[in-house]
mmCIF file of C-alpha atoms in Angstrom:
data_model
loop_
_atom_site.group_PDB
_atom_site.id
_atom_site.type_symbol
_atom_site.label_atom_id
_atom_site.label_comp_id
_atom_site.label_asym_id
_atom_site.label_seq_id
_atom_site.Cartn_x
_atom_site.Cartn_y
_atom_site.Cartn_z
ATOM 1 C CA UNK X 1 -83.339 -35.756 24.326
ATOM 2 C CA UNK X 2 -82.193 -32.402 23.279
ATOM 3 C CA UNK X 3 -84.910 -29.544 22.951
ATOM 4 C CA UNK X 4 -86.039 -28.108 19.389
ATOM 5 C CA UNK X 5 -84.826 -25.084 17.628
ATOM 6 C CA UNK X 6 -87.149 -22.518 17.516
ATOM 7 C CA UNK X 7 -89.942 -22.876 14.689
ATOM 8 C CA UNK X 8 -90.954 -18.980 15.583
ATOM 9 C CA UNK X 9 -88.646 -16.101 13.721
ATOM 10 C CA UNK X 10 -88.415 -13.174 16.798
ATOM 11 C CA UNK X 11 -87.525 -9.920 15.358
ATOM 12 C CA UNK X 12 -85.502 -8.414 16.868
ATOM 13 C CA UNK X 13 -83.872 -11.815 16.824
ATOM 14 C CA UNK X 14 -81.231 -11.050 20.467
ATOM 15 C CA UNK X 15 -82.073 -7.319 21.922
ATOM 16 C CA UNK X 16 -84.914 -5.421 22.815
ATOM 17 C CA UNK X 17 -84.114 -1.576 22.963
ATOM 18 C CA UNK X 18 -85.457 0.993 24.987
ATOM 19 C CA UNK X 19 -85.308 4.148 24.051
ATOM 20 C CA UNK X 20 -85.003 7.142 26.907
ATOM 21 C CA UNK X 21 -86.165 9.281 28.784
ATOM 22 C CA UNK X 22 -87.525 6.592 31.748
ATOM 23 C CA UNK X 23 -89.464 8.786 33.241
ATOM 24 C CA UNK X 24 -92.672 7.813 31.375
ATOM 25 C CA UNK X 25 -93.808 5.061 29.943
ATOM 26 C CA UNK X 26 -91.245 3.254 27.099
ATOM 27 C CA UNK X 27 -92.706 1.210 24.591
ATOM 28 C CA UNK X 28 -91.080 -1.511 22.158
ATOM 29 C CA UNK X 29 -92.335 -3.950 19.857
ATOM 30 C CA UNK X 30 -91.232 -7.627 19.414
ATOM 31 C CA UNK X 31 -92.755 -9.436 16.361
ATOM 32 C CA UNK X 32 -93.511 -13.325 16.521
ATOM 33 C CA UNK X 33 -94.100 -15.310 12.717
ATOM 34 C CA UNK X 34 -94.779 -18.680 12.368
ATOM 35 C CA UNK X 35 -93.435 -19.591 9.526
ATOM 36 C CA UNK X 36 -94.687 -23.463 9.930
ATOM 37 C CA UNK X 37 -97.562 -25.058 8.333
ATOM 38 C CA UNK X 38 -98.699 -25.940 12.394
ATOM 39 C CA UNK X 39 -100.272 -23.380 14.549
ATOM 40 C CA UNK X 40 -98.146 -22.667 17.519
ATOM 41 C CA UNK X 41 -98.270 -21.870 21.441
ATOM 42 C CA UNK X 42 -96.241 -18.376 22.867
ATOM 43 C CA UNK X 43 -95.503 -17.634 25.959
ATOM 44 C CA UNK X 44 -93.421 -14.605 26.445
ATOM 45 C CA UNK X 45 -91.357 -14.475 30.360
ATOM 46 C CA UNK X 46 -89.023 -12.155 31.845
ATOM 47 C CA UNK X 47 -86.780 -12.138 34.405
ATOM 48 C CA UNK X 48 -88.180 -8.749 36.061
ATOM 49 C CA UNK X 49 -91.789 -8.901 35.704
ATOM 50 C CA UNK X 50 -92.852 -5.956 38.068
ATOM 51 C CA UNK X 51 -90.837 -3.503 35.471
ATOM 52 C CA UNK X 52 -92.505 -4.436 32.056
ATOM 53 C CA UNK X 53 -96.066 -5.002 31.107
ATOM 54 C CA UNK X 54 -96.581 -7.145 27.791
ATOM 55 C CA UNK X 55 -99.310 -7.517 25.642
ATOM 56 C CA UNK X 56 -100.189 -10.454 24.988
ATOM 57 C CA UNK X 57 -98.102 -12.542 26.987
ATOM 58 C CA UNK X 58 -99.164 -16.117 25.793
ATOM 59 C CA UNK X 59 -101.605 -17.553 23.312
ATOM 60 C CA UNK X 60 -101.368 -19.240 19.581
ATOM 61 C CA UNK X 61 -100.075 -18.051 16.162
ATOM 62 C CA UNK X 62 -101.899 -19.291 13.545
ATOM 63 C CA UNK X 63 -99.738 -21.394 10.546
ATOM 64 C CA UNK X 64 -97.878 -18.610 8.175
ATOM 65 C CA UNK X 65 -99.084 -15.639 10.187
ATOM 66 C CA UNK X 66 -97.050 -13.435 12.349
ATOM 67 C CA UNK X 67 -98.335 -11.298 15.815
ATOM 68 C CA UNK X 68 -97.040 -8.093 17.618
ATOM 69 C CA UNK X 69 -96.080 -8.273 21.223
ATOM 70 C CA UNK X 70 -96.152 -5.159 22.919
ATOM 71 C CA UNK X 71 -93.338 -4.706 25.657
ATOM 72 C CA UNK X 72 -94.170 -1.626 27.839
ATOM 73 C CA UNK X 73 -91.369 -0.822 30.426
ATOM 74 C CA UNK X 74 -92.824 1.083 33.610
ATOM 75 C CA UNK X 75 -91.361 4.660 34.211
ATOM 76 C CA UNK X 76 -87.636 3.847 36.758
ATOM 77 C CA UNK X 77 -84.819 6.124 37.611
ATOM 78 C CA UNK X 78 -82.507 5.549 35.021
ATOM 79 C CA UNK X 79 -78.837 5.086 35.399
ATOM 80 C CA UNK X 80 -76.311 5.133 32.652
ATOM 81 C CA UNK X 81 -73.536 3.110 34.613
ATOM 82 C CA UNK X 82 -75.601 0.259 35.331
ATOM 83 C CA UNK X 83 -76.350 -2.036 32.610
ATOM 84 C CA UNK X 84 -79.262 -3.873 32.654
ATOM 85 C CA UNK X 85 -79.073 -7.506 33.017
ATOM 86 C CA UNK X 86 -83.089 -8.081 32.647
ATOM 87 C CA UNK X 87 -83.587 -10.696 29.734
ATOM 88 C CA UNK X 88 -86.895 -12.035 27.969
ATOM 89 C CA UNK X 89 -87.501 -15.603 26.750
ATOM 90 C CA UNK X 90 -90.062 -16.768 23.940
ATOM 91 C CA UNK X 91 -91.501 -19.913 24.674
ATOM 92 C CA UNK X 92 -93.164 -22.220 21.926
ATOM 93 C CA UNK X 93 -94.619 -25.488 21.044
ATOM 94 C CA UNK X 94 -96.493 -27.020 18.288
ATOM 95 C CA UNK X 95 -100.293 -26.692 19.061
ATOM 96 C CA UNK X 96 -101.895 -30.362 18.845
ATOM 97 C CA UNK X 97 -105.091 -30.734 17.060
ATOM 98 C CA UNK X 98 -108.360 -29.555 17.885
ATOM 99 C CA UNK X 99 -106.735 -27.744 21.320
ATOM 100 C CA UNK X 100 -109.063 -26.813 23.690
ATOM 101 C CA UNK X 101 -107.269 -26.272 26.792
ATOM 102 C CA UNK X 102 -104.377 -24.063 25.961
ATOM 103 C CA UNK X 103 -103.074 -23.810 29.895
ATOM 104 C CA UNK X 104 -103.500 -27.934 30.248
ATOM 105 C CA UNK X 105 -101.163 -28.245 26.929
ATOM 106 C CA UNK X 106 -98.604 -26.915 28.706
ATOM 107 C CA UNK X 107 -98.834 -28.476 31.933
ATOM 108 C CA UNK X 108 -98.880 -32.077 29.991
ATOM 109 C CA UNK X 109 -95.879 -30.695 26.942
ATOM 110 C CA UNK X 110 -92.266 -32.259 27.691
ATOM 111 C CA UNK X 111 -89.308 -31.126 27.899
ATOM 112 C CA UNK X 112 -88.104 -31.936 24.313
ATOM 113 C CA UNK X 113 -91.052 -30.931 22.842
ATOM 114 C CA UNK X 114 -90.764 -27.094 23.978
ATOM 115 C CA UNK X 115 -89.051 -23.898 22.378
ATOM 116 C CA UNK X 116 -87.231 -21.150 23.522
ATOM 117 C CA UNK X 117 -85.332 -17.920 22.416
ATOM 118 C CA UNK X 118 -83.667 -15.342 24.530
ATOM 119 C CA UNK X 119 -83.419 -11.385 24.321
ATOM 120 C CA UNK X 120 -81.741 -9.503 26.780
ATOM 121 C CA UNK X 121 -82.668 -5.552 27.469
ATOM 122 C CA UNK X 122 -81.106 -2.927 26.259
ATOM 123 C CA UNK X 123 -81.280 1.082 27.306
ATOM 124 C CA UNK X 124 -80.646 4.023 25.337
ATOM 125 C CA UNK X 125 -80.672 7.599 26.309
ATOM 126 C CA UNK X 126 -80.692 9.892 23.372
ATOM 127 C CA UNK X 127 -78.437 13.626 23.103
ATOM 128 C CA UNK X 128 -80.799 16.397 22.867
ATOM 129 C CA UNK X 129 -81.202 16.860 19.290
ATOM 130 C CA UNK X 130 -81.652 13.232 18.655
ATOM 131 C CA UNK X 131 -84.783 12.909 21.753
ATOM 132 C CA UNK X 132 -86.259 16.157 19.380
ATOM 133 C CA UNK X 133 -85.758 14.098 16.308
ATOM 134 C CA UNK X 134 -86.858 10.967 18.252
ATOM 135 C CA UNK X 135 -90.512 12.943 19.304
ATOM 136 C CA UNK X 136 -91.123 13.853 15.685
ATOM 137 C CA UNK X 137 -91.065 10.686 14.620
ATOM 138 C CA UNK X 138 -93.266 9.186 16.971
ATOM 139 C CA UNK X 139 -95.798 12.295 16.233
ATOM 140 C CA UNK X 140 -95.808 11.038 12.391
ATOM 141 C CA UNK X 141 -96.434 7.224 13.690
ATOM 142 C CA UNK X 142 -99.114 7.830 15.652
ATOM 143 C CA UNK X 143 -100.772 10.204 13.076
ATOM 144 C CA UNK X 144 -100.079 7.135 10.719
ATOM 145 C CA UNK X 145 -101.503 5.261 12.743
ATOM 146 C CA UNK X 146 -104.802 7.210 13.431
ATOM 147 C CA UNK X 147 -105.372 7.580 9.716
ATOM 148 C CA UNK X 148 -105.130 3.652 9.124
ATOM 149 C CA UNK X 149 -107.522 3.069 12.302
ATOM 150 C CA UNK X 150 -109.974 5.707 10.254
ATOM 151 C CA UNK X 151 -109.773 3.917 6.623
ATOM 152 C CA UNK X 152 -110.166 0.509 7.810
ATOM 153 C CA UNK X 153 -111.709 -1.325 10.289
ATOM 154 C CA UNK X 154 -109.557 -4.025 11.954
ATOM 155 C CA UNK X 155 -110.101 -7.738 13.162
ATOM 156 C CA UNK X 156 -110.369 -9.187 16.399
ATOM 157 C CA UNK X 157 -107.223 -10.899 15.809
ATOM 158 C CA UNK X 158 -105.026 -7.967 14.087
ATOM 159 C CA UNK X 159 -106.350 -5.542 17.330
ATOM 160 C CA UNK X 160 -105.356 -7.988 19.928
ATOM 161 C CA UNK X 161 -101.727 -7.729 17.786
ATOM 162 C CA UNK X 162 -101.195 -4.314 17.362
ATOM 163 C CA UNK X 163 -101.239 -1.282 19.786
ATOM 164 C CA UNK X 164 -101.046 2.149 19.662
ATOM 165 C CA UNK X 165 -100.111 4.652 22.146
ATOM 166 C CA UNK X 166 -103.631 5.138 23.739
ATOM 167 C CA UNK X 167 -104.277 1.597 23.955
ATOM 168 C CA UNK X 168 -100.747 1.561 25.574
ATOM 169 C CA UNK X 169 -101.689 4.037 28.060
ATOM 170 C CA UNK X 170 -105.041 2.609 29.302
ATOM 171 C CA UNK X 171 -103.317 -0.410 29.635
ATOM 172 C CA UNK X 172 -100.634 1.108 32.035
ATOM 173 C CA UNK X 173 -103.605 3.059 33.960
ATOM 174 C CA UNK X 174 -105.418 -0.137 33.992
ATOM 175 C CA UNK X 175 -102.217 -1.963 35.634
ATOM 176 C CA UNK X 176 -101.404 0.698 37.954
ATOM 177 C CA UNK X 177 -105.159 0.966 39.138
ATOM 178 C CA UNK X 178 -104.813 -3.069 39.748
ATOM 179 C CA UNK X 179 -101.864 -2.242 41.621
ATOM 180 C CA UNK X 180 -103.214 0.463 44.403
ATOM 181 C CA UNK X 181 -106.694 -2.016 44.257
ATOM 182 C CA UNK X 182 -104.397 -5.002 45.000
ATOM 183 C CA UNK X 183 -102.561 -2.741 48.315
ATOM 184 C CA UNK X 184 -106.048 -1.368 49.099
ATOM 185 C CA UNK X 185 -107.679 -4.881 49.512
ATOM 186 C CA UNK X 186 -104.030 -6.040 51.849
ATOM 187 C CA UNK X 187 -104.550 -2.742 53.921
ATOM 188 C CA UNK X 188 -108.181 -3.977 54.405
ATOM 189 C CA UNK X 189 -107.608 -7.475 55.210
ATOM 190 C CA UNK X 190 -104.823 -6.422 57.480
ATOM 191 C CA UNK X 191 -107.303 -4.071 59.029
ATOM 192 C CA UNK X 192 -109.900 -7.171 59.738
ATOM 193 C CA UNK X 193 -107.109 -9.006 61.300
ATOM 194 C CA UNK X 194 -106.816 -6.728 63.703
ATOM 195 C CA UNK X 195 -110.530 -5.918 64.402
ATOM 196 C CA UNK X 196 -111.058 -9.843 65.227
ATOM 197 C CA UNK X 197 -107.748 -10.113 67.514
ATOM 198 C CA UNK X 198 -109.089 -6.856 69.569
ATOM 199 C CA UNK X 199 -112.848 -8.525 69.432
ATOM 200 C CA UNK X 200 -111.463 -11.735 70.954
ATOM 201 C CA UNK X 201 -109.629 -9.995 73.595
ATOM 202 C CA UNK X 202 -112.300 -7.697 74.642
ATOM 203 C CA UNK X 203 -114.352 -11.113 74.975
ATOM 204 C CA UNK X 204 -112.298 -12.994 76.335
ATOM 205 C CA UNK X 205 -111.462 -10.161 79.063
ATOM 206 C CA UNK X 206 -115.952 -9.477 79.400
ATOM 207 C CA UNK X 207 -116.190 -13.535 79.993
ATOM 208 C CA UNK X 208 -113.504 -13.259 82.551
ATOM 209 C CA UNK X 209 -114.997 -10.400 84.392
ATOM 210 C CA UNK X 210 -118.930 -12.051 84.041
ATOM 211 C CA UNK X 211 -117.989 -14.750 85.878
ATOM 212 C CA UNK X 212 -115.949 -13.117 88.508
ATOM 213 C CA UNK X 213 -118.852 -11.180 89.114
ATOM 214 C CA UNK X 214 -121.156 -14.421 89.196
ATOM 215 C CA UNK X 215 -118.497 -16.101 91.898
ATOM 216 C CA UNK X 216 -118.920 -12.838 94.066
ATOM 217 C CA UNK X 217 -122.576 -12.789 93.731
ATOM 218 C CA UNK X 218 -123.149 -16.548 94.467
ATOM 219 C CA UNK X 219 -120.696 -16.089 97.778
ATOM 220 C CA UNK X 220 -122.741 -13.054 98.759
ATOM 221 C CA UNK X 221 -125.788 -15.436 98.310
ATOM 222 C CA UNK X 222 -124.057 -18.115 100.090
ATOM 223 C CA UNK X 223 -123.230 -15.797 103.171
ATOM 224 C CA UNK X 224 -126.733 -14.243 103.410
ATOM 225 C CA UNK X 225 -128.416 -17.643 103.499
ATOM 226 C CA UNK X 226 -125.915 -19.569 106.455
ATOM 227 C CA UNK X 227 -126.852 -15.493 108.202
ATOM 228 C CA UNK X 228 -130.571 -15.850 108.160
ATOM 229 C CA UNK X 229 -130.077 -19.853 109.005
ATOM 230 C CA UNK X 230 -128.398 -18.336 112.047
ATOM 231 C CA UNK X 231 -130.808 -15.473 113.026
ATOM 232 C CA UNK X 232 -133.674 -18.184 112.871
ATOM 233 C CA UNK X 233 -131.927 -20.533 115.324
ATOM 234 C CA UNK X 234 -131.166 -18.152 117.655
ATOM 235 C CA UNK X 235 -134.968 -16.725 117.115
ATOM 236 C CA UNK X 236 -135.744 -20.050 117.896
ATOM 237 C CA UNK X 237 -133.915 -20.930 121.010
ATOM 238 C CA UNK X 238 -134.763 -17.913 122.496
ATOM 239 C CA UNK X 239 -138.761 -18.411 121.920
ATOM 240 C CA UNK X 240 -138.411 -21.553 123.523
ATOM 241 C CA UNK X 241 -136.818 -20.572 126.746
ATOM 242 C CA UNK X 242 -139.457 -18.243 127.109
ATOM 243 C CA UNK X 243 -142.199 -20.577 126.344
ATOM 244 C CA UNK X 244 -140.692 -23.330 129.178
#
């Protein structure tokens, strides 16, 4: 059976754009409505998942309401002769009733009864007078946005949909400081590896020498005994020539 179409409305509907320089962190925003009277299950994938960092990357849009996924693409030597052939795919599926287990709904969901939509990535590197025009505008959205964060106070839901540039950055520190945590605890166990292989082999070589040293000291033992059997025979023999 063939799959659905796509019950979510992506936007942008085919490209995600990047806008340059790549030497810091570049942010873009893809928005997910459900336009159905159903809630419905996201997951959002990417062929290159060590170069972007999205927030969120799964969970449920509630019937007629829409979320904001935040695509954050990590800081890379950019390149304008090679195009970029990474691509993203939104996932869906009508959320059964009373759902408890989001993770167990789609291990069970078939094949017909999921969702998908692709966007590939595109770069841009702005001239010079366009990156200048480029930073202004930015300065006026995030003033925007600090003014609306001031006059209202927002929702559990609409925060966990919308992020600025801060929460953008302590996200990034956040996955970077998972990162050097993640190489600190392989250094460690690859340390501990090697601290029980040189353990073993300094026992193994102390067990070795122990009981050569017991052999040597129960032949010594061996010898002195048959030596004194010896001295008392002769002892013997002699005292009783002299006593005949």
């Amino acid at each position: 059976m063939a799959r659905q179409d796509q019950v979510l409305l992506l936007e942008p509907q085919h490209e995600l754009k990047f806008r340059g320089p790549f030497s810091d962190v570049v942010n873009t925003t893809l928005k997910l409505s459900n336009p159905t009277d159903r809630n419905v299950c996201f997951k959002v994938k990417t062929t290159a998942p060590r170069r972007y960092c999205v927030r969120p990357n799964s969970g449920v849009i509630d019937a007629g309401t829409s979320i904001n996924v935040s695509v954050m693409l990590q800081p890379f030597d950019y390149d304008p002769n090679e195009k970029s052939k990474h691509k993203f795919m939104v996932q869906s599926m009508l959320a059964p009733p009373e759902m408890t287990d989001m993770e167990g709904v789609w291990k069970e969901a078939k094949p017909e009864e999921l969702m998908d939509s692709k966007l590939r990535c595109v770069f841009e590197l702005p001239a010079e007078n366009e990156k200048t025009h480029h930073d202004l505008d930015a300065n006026k959205m995030m003033s925007s946005n600090l003014l609306k964060s001031e006059s209202s106070t927002l929702s559990m839901k609409s925060m966990s949909s919308t992020l600025d540039d801060g929460e953008v950055k302590k996200i990034m520190e956040e996955c970077k400081r998972l990162q050097m945590e993640a190489q600190r605890l392989r250094e460690e166990n690859k340390q501990i590896r090697e601290d029980d292989g040189l353990r073993m082999r300094k026992s193994s070589m102390m067990s070795s020498q122990h009981s050569s040293h017991s052999m040597v000291k129960e032949e010594g033992l061996s010898l002195r005994t048959v030596a004194l059997i010896v001295l008392f025979f002769v002892v013997g023999v002699i005292i009783g020539k002299l006593v005949l």
